[in-house]
Tab-separated table of C-alpha atoms in Angstrom:
chain	number	residue	atom	x	y	z
A	1	MET	CA	144.417	67.666	76.060
A	2	THR	CA	141.897	67.038	73.254
A	3	LEU	CA	143.576	65.762	70.184
A	4	PRO	CA	142.295	66.688	66.692
A	5	LYS	CA	140.775	63.832	64.765
A	6	THR	CA	143.090	62.943	61.924
A	7	ARG	CA	144.133	59.898	59.954
A	8	LEU	CA	146.356	59.099	62.940
A	9	SER	CA	143.502	59.056	65.444
A	10	THR	CA	142.588	55.404	64.998
A	11	ALA	CA	141.011	52.879	67.290
A	12	MET	CA	143.274	50.867	69.551
A	13	SER	CA	144.799	47.718	68.092
A	14	GLY	CA	144.114	44.303	69.624
A	15	SER	CA	147.469	44.385	71.424
A	16	ALA	CA	146.731	47.860	72.741
A	17	ARG	CA	143.338	46.724	74.144
A	18	GLU	CA	145.017	43.727	75.739
A	19	THR	CA	147.633	45.949	77.388
A	20	GLU	CA	144.943	48.397	78.557
A	21	GLY	CA	142.957	45.560	80.140
A	22	ARG	CA	146.081	44.293	81.874
A	23	VAL	CA	146.866	47.809	83.198
A	24	ARG	CA	143.312	48.242	84.496
A	25	ASN	CA	143.752	45.054	86.543
A	26	LEU	CA	146.744	46.596	88.319
A	27	PHE	CA	144.674	49.058	90.301
A	28	VAL	CA	142.942	48.424	93.580
A	29	LYS	CA	139.276	47.547	92.975
A	30	HIS	CA	137.717	48.514	96.282
A	31	ARG	CA	136.688	52.053	97.125
A	32	ARG	CA	137.409	53.637	100.480
A	33	PRO	CA	136.512	57.008	102.017
A	34	ALA	CA	138.424	59.945	100.610
A	35	LEU	CA	141.630	60.823	102.429
A	36	VAL	CA	141.546	63.730	104.851
A	37	LEU	CA	144.209	65.550	102.845
A	38	VAL	CA	146.040	64.452	99.763
A	39	MET	CA	149.117	66.623	99.284
A	40	ALA	CA	150.705	64.942	96.227
A	41	VAL	CA	148.791	65.963	93.147
A	42	GLY	CA	149.449	66.826	89.549
A	43	PHE	CA	152.941	65.428	89.392
A	44	ALA	CA	153.428	64.985	85.633
A	45	ILE	CA	154.769	61.505	84.997
A	46	GLY	CA	158.034	61.580	83.088
A	47	LEU	CA	159.044	65.163	84.049
A	48	CYS	CA	162.665	65.558	84.938
A	49	GLY	CA	163.567	66.549	88.525
A	50	SER	CA	160.303	68.139	89.770
A	51	LEU	CA	159.364	67.813	93.400
A	52	VAL	CA	156.038	67.358	95.157
A	53	ALA	CA	155.678	69.300	98.400
A	54	CYS	CA	154.214	67.729	101.579
A	55	ARG	CA	152.899	69.754	104.492
A	56	ALA	CA	153.588	67.590	107.504
A	57	GLN	CA	154.168	68.214	111.127
A	58	VAL	CA	157.855	67.260	111.041
A	59	GLY	CA	160.691	69.002	109.167
A	60	GLN	CA	162.099	67.618	105.926
A	61	GLU	CA	165.574	67.025	107.392
A	62	GLN	CA	164.164	64.963	110.227
A	63	ARG	CA	162.023	62.924	107.817
A	64	LEU	CA	164.939	62.218	105.503
A	65	ASP	CA	167.272	61.312	108.327
A	66	ALA	CA	164.767	58.726	109.575
A	67	LEU	CA	164.476	57.239	106.073
A	68	TYR	CA	168.232	57.071	105.580
A	69	ASP	CA	168.899	55.510	108.993
A	70	ALA	CA	166.289	52.825	108.359
A	71	ALA	CA	167.625	51.898	104.885
A	72	GLU	CA	170.353	49.407	104.367
A	73	VAL	CA	172.389	51.767	102.220
A	74	SER	CA	175.654	53.556	102.926
A	75	PHE	CA	177.647	56.353	101.372
A	76	ASP	CA	181.141	57.729	101.990
A	77	GLY	CA	180.216	60.576	104.265
A	78	LYS	CA	176.833	62.196	104.576
A	79	PRO	CA	174.955	62.107	101.252
A	80	GLN	CA	173.021	64.915	99.718
A	81	ARG	CA	169.299	64.414	99.936
A	82	GLU	CA	165.997	65.624	98.615
A	83	GLU	CA	162.407	64.768	99.182
A	84	LEU	CA	160.792	63.459	95.983
A	85	ALA	CA	157.160	63.002	97.103
A	86	CYS	CA	154.927	62.475	100.110
A	87	ILE	CA	151.259	61.643	100.444
A	88	GLN	CA	149.453	62.387	103.719
A	89	GLY	CA	146.843	59.787	104.675
A	90	GLN	CA	144.532	59.089	107.591
A	91	GLY	CA	146.937	56.928	109.511
A	92	GLY	CA	150.340	57.959	108.197
A	93	THR	CA	152.335	59.796	105.550
A	94	LEU	CA	154.023	58.001	102.622
A	95	VAL	CA	157.441	59.566	102.027
A	96	ALA	CA	159.967	58.995	99.219
A	97	GLY	CA	163.504	60.313	99.615
A	98	HIS	CA	166.424	60.550	97.228
A	99	PHE	CA	170.005	60.249	98.604
A	100	TYR	CA	173.072	60.718	96.450
A	101	ASP	CA	176.781	61.685	96.397
A	102	ASP	CA	179.053	63.215	93.787
A	103	TYR	CA	179.928	59.986	92.008
A	104	PRO	CA	176.965	59.721	91.701
A	105	HIS	CA	175.736	56.840	93.705
A	106	CYS	CA	172.052	57.234	94.545
A	107	ALA	CA	169.362	55.557	96.609
A	108	LEU	CA	165.526	55.831	96.651
A	109	VAL	CA	164.001	55.115	100.071
A	110	ILE	CA	160.238	54.875	100.591
A	111	GLY	CA	158.534	54.517	103.995
A	112	VAL	CA	155.505	55.530	106.070
A	113	GLU	CA	155.750	57.835	109.117
A	114	ASP	CA	153.332	58.866	111.836
A	115	ASP	CA	152.583	62.428	112.805
A	116	ARG	CA	155.660	62.539	115.024
A	117	GLY	CA	157.956	61.596	112.181
A	118	GLN	CA	158.520	58.075	113.396
A	119	LEU	CA	158.528	55.293	110.811
A	120	THR	CA	155.678	52.890	111.284
A	121	GLY	CA	157.250	49.915	109.526
A	122	PRO	CA	160.150	48.721	107.299
A	123	VAL	CA	161.234	50.893	104.398
A	124	PHE	CA	161.949	49.955	100.771
A	125	SER	CA	165.206	51.015	99.168
A	126	ALA	CA	166.670	50.750	95.635
A	127	THR	CA	170.113	51.894	94.659
A	128	SER	CA	172.058	52.606	91.481
A	129	SER	CA	175.265	54.255	90.178
A	130	GLY	CA	175.481	56.855	87.483
A	131	GLY	CA	171.721	57.418	87.442
A	132	ARG	CA	168.835	58.691	89.462
A	133	PRO	CA	165.416	57.728	90.839
A	134	GLN	CA	162.176	59.329	89.741
A	135	VAL	CA	158.722	59.190	91.267
A	136	SER	CA	155.240	60.343	90.315
A	137	THR	CA	152.073	60.355	92.322
A	138	PHE	CA	148.462	60.263	91.234
A	139	ARG	CA	145.062	59.404	92.571
A	140	LYS	CA	142.626	56.983	90.973
A	141	ASP	CA	139.330	55.574	92.271
A	142	ASP	CA	139.976	57.144	95.699
A	143	VAL	CA	143.325	55.354	96.057
A	144	ASP	CA	146.719	57.110	96.033
A	145	TYR	CA	149.469	55.648	93.933
A	146	LEU	CA	153.231	56.231	93.664
A	147	LEU	CA	155.120	55.154	90.556
A	148	TYR	CA	158.882	54.996	90.884
A	149	THR	CA	161.779	54.157	88.561
A	150	VAL	CA	165.491	53.838	89.426
A	151	ASN	CA	167.941	53.872	86.536
A	152	GLY	CA	171.700	53.617	86.461
A	153	GLY	CA	174.576	52.724	84.245
A	154	GLY	CA	178.233	53.001	83.387
A	155	GLN	CA	180.862	51.755	80.877
A	156	GLY	CA	178.217	51.546	78.178
A	157	TYR	CA	175.845	49.435	80.208
A	158	THR	CA	172.505	50.558	81.707
A	159	TYR	CA	170.005	48.955	84.064
A	160	GLY	CA	166.938	49.865	86.043
A	161	GLU	CA	163.898	48.857	88.043
A	162	GLY	CA	160.545	50.289	88.919
A	163	GLY	CA	157.196	49.693	90.584
A	164	LEU	CA	153.702	50.991	91.285
A	165	LEU	CA	152.719	51.310	94.942
A	166	ALA	CA	149.155	51.680	96.287
A	167	PHE	CA	148.873	53.695	99.561
A	168	ASP	CA	145.750	53.108	101.657
A	169	GLY	CA	146.502	55.937	104.106
A	170	THR	CA	148.295	53.659	106.560
A	171	ASP	CA	150.648	51.466	104.575
A	172	PHE	CA	151.638	50.717	100.978
A	173	THR	CA	151.875	47.600	98.814
A	174	TRP	CA	153.004	46.826	95.268
A	175	VAL	CA	150.501	46.382	92.468
A	176	TRP	CA	153.043	46.278	89.664
A	177	PRO	CA	155.145	44.581	88.325
A	178	MET	CA	153.799	42.067	90.851
A	179	LYS	CA	151.482	42.260	93.764
A	180	GLY	CA	152.645	41.966	97.354
A	181	ASP	CA	155.159	43.477	99.767
A	182	LEU	CA	158.788	43.548	98.651
A	183	ARG	CA	160.185	44.773	101.971
A	184	GLN	CA	160.962	41.219	103.118
A	185	GLU	CA	163.912	40.301	100.895
A	186	ASP	CA	163.448	36.529	101.585
A	187	ALA	CA	159.859	36.603	100.310
A	188	GLN	CA	158.897	34.964	97.019
A	189	VAL	CA	157.567	38.265	95.679
A	190	TRP	CA	161.010	39.843	96.180
A	191	MET	CA	162.644	37.121	94.076
A	192	GLU	CA	159.991	37.561	91.346
A	193	TYR	CA	160.685	41.295	91.368
A	194	GLN	CA	164.432	40.781	90.971
A	195	ASN	CA	163.909	38.277	88.185
A	196	TYR	CA	161.500	40.578	86.363
A	197	TRP	CA	164.038	43.382	86.109
A	198	GLU	CA	166.932	41.071	85.310
A	199	ASP	CA	166.388	41.547	81.573
A	200	GLN	CA	164.050	44.565	81.453
A	201	ILE	CA	164.335	48.261	82.137
A	202	PRO	CA	161.688	51.000	82.795
A	203	LEU	CA	161.648	54.545	81.422
A	204	PRO	CA	159.137	57.115	82.692
A	205	CYS	CA	156.874	58.525	79.972
A	206	PRO	CA	153.824	60.842	79.796
A	207	GLY	CA	151.064	59.063	81.720
A	208	GLY	CA	153.031	55.950	82.703
A	209	VAL	CA	156.160	53.955	81.959
A	210	GLU	CA	157.777	52.355	78.945
A	211	ILE	CA	159.285	48.869	79.247
A	212	PHE	CA	162.350	47.801	77.253
A	213	GLN	CA	163.461	44.232	76.773
A	214	GLY	CA	167.148	43.254	77.049
A	215	ALA	CA	169.025	41.436	74.349
A	216	ASP	CA	170.351	37.978	75.268
A	217	ASP	CA	173.615	38.361	73.367
A	218	TRP	CA	174.305	42.078	73.718
A	219	ARG	CA	177.863	43.299	73.544
A	220	LEU	CA	179.115	46.864	74.047
A	221	TYR	CA	180.352	47.219	70.468
A	222	GLY	CA	178.194	44.499	68.993
A	223	GLN	CA	175.609	44.618	66.219
A	224	GLY	CA	172.401	45.099	68.201
A	225	PRO	CA	171.225	47.392	71.009
A	226	GLN	CA	171.212	46.396	74.650
A	227	TRP	CA	167.550	47.360	75.034
A	228	SER	CA	164.554	47.281	72.625
A	229	PHE	CA	161.220	48.952	73.290
A	230	ARG	CA	158.498	46.386	74.103
A	231	GLU	CA	155.442	48.121	75.507
A	232	ARG	CA	154.001	51.155	77.183
A	233	LEU	CA	151.851	51.001	80.367
A	234	GLN	CA	149.458	53.987	80.522
A	235	LEU	CA	148.632	54.348	84.213
A	236	THR	CA	147.134	57.857	84.589
A	237	GLY	CA	145.458	58.327	81.212
A	238	GLY	CA	147.725	61.239	80.390
A	239	TYR	CA	147.925	60.514	76.657
A	240	HIS	CA	149.915	62.986	74.591
A	241	ALA	CA	149.249	61.260	71.253
A	242	PRO	CA	147.676	58.068	69.919
A	243	GLU	CA	149.486	54.841	70.839
A	244	ARG	CA	150.855	54.064	67.400
A	245	VAL	CA	152.196	57.622	67.179
A	246	MET	CA	153.977	57.237	70.514
A	247	ASN	CA	155.353	53.881	69.383
A	248	GLU	CA	156.706	55.287	66.144
A	249	LEU	CA	158.250	58.323	67.892
A	250	ARG	CA	159.965	55.986	70.350
A	251	ARG	CA	161.318	53.992	67.432
A	252	VAL	CA	162.587	57.197	65.801
A	253	VAL	CA	164.312	58.277	69.036
A	254	GLU	CA	166.063	54.917	69.443
A	255	SER	CA	167.123	54.773	65.833
A	256	ARG	CA	168.332	58.342	65.510
A	257	THR	CA	170.276	58.452	68.798
A	258	ARG	CA	171.775	55.023	68.926
A	259	ASP	CA	175.189	56.172	67.629
A	260	GLN	CA	174.870	59.935	68.039
A	261	ASP	CA	173.055	62.661	69.930
A	262	ASN	CA	172.802	60.515	73.052
A	263	PRO	CA	173.822	61.600	76.598
A	264	TRP	CA	176.954	59.466	76.558
A	265	GLN	CA	177.918	60.535	73.002
A	266	ALA	CA	178.749	56.892	72.367
A	267	SER	CA	177.947	54.163	69.851
A	268	ASN	CA	175.369	51.383	70.264
A	269	THR	CA	173.412	53.008	73.053
A	270	SER	CA	169.707	52.454	73.800
A	271	ALA	CA	166.967	53.456	76.241
A	272	GLN	CA	168.795	56.585	77.340
A	273	TRP	CA	166.134	59.222	76.522
A	274	GLN	CA	162.845	59.341	78.393
A	275	ILE	CA	160.062	61.028	76.492
A	276	VAL	CA	158.766	64.004	78.495
A	277	GLN	CA	156.332	65.682	76.088
A	278	VAL	CA	154.807	65.076	72.652
A	279	THR	CA	152.863	67.913	71.064
A	280	PRO	CA	150.798	67.402	67.884
A	281	GLY	CA	150.977	70.170	65.327
A	282	GLU	CA	149.717	70.996	61.843
A	283	GLU	CA	148.803	68.537	59.109
A	284	THR	CA	151.246	68.799	56.179
A	285	LEU	CA	151.608	67.076	52.824
A	286	CYS	CA	154.263	64.921	54.479
A	287	GLY	CA	152.140	63.905	57.462
A	288	GLN	CA	151.155	65.411	60.795
A	289	ARG	CA	153.809	67.365	62.631
A	290	TYR	CA	154.850	66.186	66.107
A	291	THR	CA	157.292	67.934	68.416
A	292	LEU	CA	159.028	65.660	70.927
A	293	LEU	CA	160.972	66.582	74.063
A	294	ALA	CA	163.034	64.072	75.956
A	295	CYS	CA	165.603	64.185	78.741
A	296	SER	CA	168.371	61.881	79.917
A	297	VAL	CA	166.875	59.121	82.059
A	298	LEU	CA	170.219	59.032	83.942
A	299	THR	CA	170.738	62.693	84.843
A	300	GLY	CA	167.876	64.839	83.632
A	301	GLU	CA	170.346	67.549	82.593
A	302	GLU	CA	170.779	66.683	78.933
A	303	TRP	CA	167.766	67.290	76.702
A	304	LEU	CA	166.753	66.123	73.235
A	305	GLY	CA	164.224	67.755	70.897
A	306	MET	CA	162.770	66.445	67.613
A	307	GLU	CA	160.373	67.588	65.011
A	308	VAL	CA	158.850	64.690	63.003
A	309	LEU	CA	156.286	64.529	60.251
A	310	LEU	CA	154.462	61.140	60.543
A	311	CYS	CA	152.940	60.147	57.221
A	312	PRO	CA	150.445	57.243	56.865
A	313	THR	CA	151.681	54.722	54.369
A	314	PHE	CA	151.401	51.031	53.488
A	315	TRP	CA	154.123	48.451	53.801
A	316	SER	CA	153.639	44.703	53.198
A	317	GLY	CA	149.885	45.386	52.971
A	318	GLU	CA	149.691	46.988	56.397
A	319	GLU	CA	149.093	50.636	57.174
A	320	GLN	CA	152.064	52.128	59.019
A	321	LEU	CA	153.523	55.520	59.826
A	322	TRP	CA	156.519	56.762	57.899
A	323	PRO	CA	158.658	59.259	59.798
A	324	ASN	CA	160.078	62.276	58.054
A	325	LEU	CA	162.568	63.686	60.554
A	326	ILE	CA	162.914	67.463	60.269
A	327	ARG	CA	165.029	68.640	63.194
A	328	VAL	CA	167.107	67.078	65.964
A	329	VAL	CA	168.627	69.277	68.682
A	330	THR	CA	170.360	68.573	71.994
A	331	GLY	CA	171.451	70.742	74.900
A	332	SER	CA	169.885	72.097	78.083
A	333	GLU	CA	166.156	72.229	78.409
A	334	GLU	CA	166.079	75.933	77.671
A	335	GLU	CA	168.346	75.569	74.631
A	336	VAL	CA	166.268	72.759	73.153
A	337	ARG	CA	162.917	74.500	73.670
A	338	GLN	CA	164.294	77.668	72.086
A	339	ALA	CA	165.778	75.792	69.108
A	340	LEU	CA	162.357	74.116	68.445
A	341	SER	CA	160.448	77.424	68.533
A	342	GLU	CA	158.523	78.554	65.532
A	343	GLU	CA	160.892	81.370	64.678
A	344	ASN	CA	163.791	78.967	64.312
A	345	ARG	CA	162.181	76.807	61.636
A	346	GLN	CA	164.216	76.615	58.378
A	347	VAL	CA	161.273	77.119	56.052
A	348	GLU	CA	161.957	77.842	52.352
A	349	THR	CA	159.583	78.826	49.563
A	350	GLU	CA	159.757	77.874	45.879
A	351	ARG	CA	157.461	79.129	43.125
A	352	ILE	CA	156.492	77.223	39.988
A	353	THR	CA	154.687	78.878	37.060
A	354	MET	CA	152.679	77.269	34.252
A	355	THR	CA	150.114	78.187	31.570
A	356	THR	CA	146.973	76.092	31.057
A	357	ALA	CA	145.439	75.099	27.737
A	358	THR	CA	143.075	78.071	27.924
A	359	GLY	CA	145.943	80.515	28.581
A	360	ARG	CA	145.444	80.948	32.302
A	361	ASN	CA	148.749	81.801	34.085
A	362	LEU	CA	149.098	79.806	37.295
A	363	SER	CA	151.735	79.945	40.020
A	364	LEU	CA	152.299	77.318	42.711
A	365	GLU	CA	153.945	78.277	45.961
A	366	LEU	CA	155.658	75.365	47.675
A	367	GLU	CA	156.503	75.638	51.372
A	368	LEU	CA	159.612	73.505	52.081
A	369	GLU	CA	161.674	72.376	55.019
A	370	PRO	CA	164.932	70.387	54.787
A	371	LEU	CA	165.063	66.872	56.298
A	372	ASP	CA	167.427	66.113	59.113
A	373	GLN	CA	170.929	65.302	57.815
A	374	GLN	CA	169.605	65.568	54.275
A	375	PRO	CA	169.759	69.316	53.477
A	376	TYR	CA	169.465	68.605	49.741
A	377	CYS	CA	166.126	66.884	50.264
A	378	LEU	CA	163.198	69.032	51.345
A	379	ALA	CA	159.790	68.038	52.582
A	380	ILE	CA	156.985	69.799	50.717
A	381	GLU	CA	154.662	70.770	53.547
A	382	GLN	CA	152.167	73.093	51.874
A	383	ILE	CA	151.227	74.017	48.309
A	384	ARG	CA	149.168	77.087	47.446
A	385	VAL	CA	147.883	77.702	43.875
A	386	TYR	CA	147.328	81.245	42.566
A	387	GLU	CA	146.077	82.804	39.368
A	388	GLY	CA	147.784	86.158	39.459
A	389	ASP	CA	147.261	87.367	43.012
A	390	THR	CA	144.033	85.389	43.470
A	391	PRO	CA	144.351	82.253	45.589
A	392	LEU	CA	142.683	79.230	43.948
A	393	GLN	CA	143.611	76.268	46.095
A	394	PHE	CA	145.343	75.107	49.245
A	395	MET	CA	146.357	71.598	48.214
A	396	ALA	CA	145.814	68.614	50.499
A	397	VAL	CA	146.656	64.955	50.012
A	398	GLU	CA	143.425	63.034	49.602
A	399	ASP	CA	142.983	59.658	51.338
A	400	ASP	CA	143.105	58.030	47.858
A	401	VAL	CA	146.913	58.362	48.031
A	402	TYR	CA	147.143	55.971	50.911
A	403	THR	CA	146.549	52.676	49.200
A	404	PRO	CA	148.289	49.279	49.480
A	405	ASP	CA	149.494	49.755	45.911
A	406	SER	CA	151.704	52.707	46.791
A	407	PHE	CA	154.523	53.351	49.171
A	408	TYR	CA	153.726	57.026	49.704
A	409	GLN	CA	156.087	58.696	52.200
A	410	GLY	CA	155.082	62.294	51.617
A	411	LEU	CA	155.927	64.890	48.978
A	412	PHE	CA	159.564	65.946	48.465
A	413	LEU	CA	161.853	68.080	46.367
A	414	ILE	CA	165.535	67.274	45.775
A	415	ARG	CA	167.907	70.033	44.746
A	416	ASP	CA	169.177	68.202	41.746
A	417	PRO	CA	168.404	69.143	38.102
A	418	ASN	CA	168.599	65.458	37.087
A	419	ILE	CA	166.358	63.849	39.670
A	420	GLY	CA	163.812	64.777	42.305
A	421	GLU	CA	162.590	68.119	40.987
A	422	PRO	CA	158.862	68.770	40.403
A	423	ASP	CA	157.749	67.247	37.061
A	424	ILE	CA	155.539	69.604	35.019
A	425	ARG	CA	154.121	67.713	32.030
A	426	ASP	CA	150.721	67.090	30.401
A	427	LEU	CA	150.220	63.606	31.797
A	428	ASN	CA	146.660	63.132	30.521
A	429	PHE	CA	147.102	64.788	27.106
A	430	ASP	CA	144.450	67.475	27.611
A	431	GLY	CA	146.718	70.400	26.706
A	432	SER	CA	147.231	71.626	30.300
A	433	PRO	CA	150.330	70.911	32.381
A	434	ASP	CA	149.965	68.585	35.333
A	435	LEU	CA	152.060	68.306	38.515
A	436	GLY	CA	154.271	65.376	39.487
A	437	LEU	CA	155.965	65.372	42.901
A	438	LEU	CA	158.509	63.001	44.352
A	439	ALA	CA	156.809	60.556	46.781
A	440	GLU	CA	159.922	59.067	48.467
A	441	SER	CA	162.807	60.827	50.220
A	442	SER	CA	165.278	58.101	49.328
A	443	PHE	CA	165.385	55.517	46.578
A	444	PRO	CA	167.987	53.098	45.255
A	445	HIS	CA	166.696	52.755	41.663
A	446	ASN	CA	163.033	53.542	40.851
A	447	VAL	CA	161.909	57.123	41.446
A	448	SER	CA	158.257	57.244	42.424
A	449	TYR	CA	156.030	60.264	41.834
A	450	VAL	CA	152.507	61.287	42.845
A	451	TRP	CA	150.610	63.039	40.047
A	452	PHE	CA	148.002	65.791	40.385
A	453	LEU	CA	145.944	66.680	37.321
A	454	TRP	CA	144.765	70.225	36.511
A	455	ASP	CA	141.004	70.469	36.126
A	456	GLU	CA	139.942	73.546	34.134
A	457	GLU	CA	136.316	73.393	35.223
A	458	THR	CA	136.998	73.347	38.943
A	459	SER	CA	140.240	75.370	38.758
A	460	ARG	CA	141.954	72.814	40.984
A	461	PHE	CA	144.642	70.205	40.989
A	462	SER	CA	143.337	66.779	42.040
A	463	PHE	CA	145.189	63.594	42.925
A	464	SER	CA	145.241	61.162	40.015
A	465	THR	CA	147.778	58.424	40.424
A	466	TYR	CA	150.970	57.087	41.936
A	467	LEU	CA	153.647	55.932	39.469
A	468	PHE	CA	156.420	53.707	40.604
A	469	SER	CA	159.021	55.222	38.271
A	470	ASN	CA	159.455	58.242	36.124
A	471	PRO	CA	157.188	57.824	33.024
A	472	THR	CA	157.697	58.382	29.341
A	473	LEU	CA	154.760	59.999	27.531
A	474	ASP	CA	153.758	58.447	24.147
A	475	VAL	CA	151.843	61.441	22.816
A	476	GLU	CA	150.967	59.790	19.455
A	477	ASN	CA	149.279	56.801	21.139
A	478	ARG	CA	148.183	58.748	24.208
A	479	GLN	CA	149.943	56.245	26.460
A	480	VAL	CA	151.960	56.552	29.686
A	481	VAL	CA	154.900	54.173	29.832
A	482	GLU	CA	156.796	53.209	33.008
A	483	HIS	CA	160.296	51.762	32.833
A	484	ILE	CA	160.926	49.873	36.046
A	485	ARG	CA	163.938	48.169	37.519
A	486	GLY	CA	162.650	44.780	38.724
A	487	ASP	CA	163.524	42.907	41.902
A	488	VAL	CA	166.661	41.271	40.442
A	489	GLY	CA	167.571	44.294	38.377
A	490	ARG	CA	165.938	43.190	35.152
A	491	PRO	CA	164.163	46.032	33.296
A	492	GLU	CA	160.384	45.896	33.127
A	493	GLU	CA	157.805	48.003	31.275
A	494	ALA	CA	154.221	48.981	32.212
A	495	VAL	CA	151.974	50.732	29.724
A	496	TYR	CA	148.830	52.776	30.747
A	497	VAL	CA	146.018	54.545	28.925
A	498	TRP	CA	143.428	56.989	30.155
A	499	THR	CA	139.811	55.741	30.361
A	500	GLU	CA	136.749	57.855	29.720
A	501	ASP	CA	136.271	58.535	33.371
A	502	GLY	CA	139.820	59.894	33.729
A	503	THR	CA	141.397	56.856	35.329
A	504	LEU	CA	144.861	55.694	34.384
A	505	GLU	CA	144.506	51.947	33.441
A	506	GLN	CA	147.356	49.495	32.885
A	507	ILE	CA	147.051	47.646	29.557
A	508	SER	CA	150.308	45.723	29.528
A	509	TYR	CA	153.212	44.693	31.729
A	510	ARG	CA	156.299	42.821	30.533
A	511	GLN	CA	159.870	42.034	31.330
A	512	LEU	CA	162.419	43.372	28.869
A	513	SER	CA	165.621	41.775	27.744
A	514	TRP	CA	168.695	42.346	29.898
A	515	SER	CA	170.352	44.233	27.074
């Protein structure tokens, strides 16, 4: 996928480059002759429940029986089974099998067999309850890899483990989270592996795996989550969006579903949704649209869908992404995909009319969409300006809006006659009305607006300024006055005048008396 270049398409941060370098070091450096036949290709990392076929000389049942008999796992009765993946090499076939019962207990077993279906060495097994294993295969630098995760949980607690195996056509070895062979449980590498996953958990994601860090003092009904997102390892290069976009979307998923819309329908949950797909969409006045699909890491049956507008903003002097959550849906995969389809968007249109100083009659058409769980607050996604039936302008937010001096979250409209409606006033005292739009979706005290001035010569609205609170216009002195609630609640006043080049310049700022 080729992503459009937008304000979100930035170079990798230092931490991202460090992670990328560390991931590159995971892979086998030597090159070997191409395998005779590689049967496991194109398995999309993070997809829920898909299988990779393997054409081998032995039947699947015989292969799975051999894996199960060699593994030190046991079920009450004969478990159900499925082949998750196999890779045929020059000297053997790497096979991964999934065994499970109705509880569900489950086991992932991985081994190598010869052309007669006989295992050529010890197998690796990992078990869990209430969850499932997932595997993905890919080929890089003439080496075949298998990425696996095994997640489980119950009674509000979740856990998991995972690893990346390199298969040389004859046998396999671990290259992540540590290097070596884990099949000898008394080996040092086995102990390191167990310690690594003692307080971490993996979730498959597009192109790799996400790692979550456990909380030291977590309690089921405590204040903090059991797991917090730490980093993402991109192993196959299957990027769906820039890293900081993926990070913010993960934060949105964890925040929004912690106490609701999670597979357990419980409070204080975390790391239960694995991101399957992220699709970038249109640029809006509230940021770029992203559609996210996720499924339960434990069962794969429950699905989550989100539509989010990510708006660049500044906070504490650093550029960040502000999420404007539009829709959240849960259900089966089919239900979620249908709910997120274009025809099910709840788009509204509002029209504003105004007359300029020269008598021109303008109309502004606002395309709106309500925010998730805030139906009274609508994101302004597009604005079209008309004179009669003639289109004059398709408004866009210039980069000038994104400054450290503002906390721009997008453009919004609140269905309230007292606060949050578009502000149509002559801000620069030239006789023509200008357009002020709410720049924050929530606010405790000060109500911030972005202002666009009408330019008669160009027949366009252009971004002018960001005002921290609703202004008062002193027409006689041609001044714009802001009344601000300060940090400790004390009233403050800022006074501005227009310069010859059309810039709003502050000429005074003072604290007012408490009375």
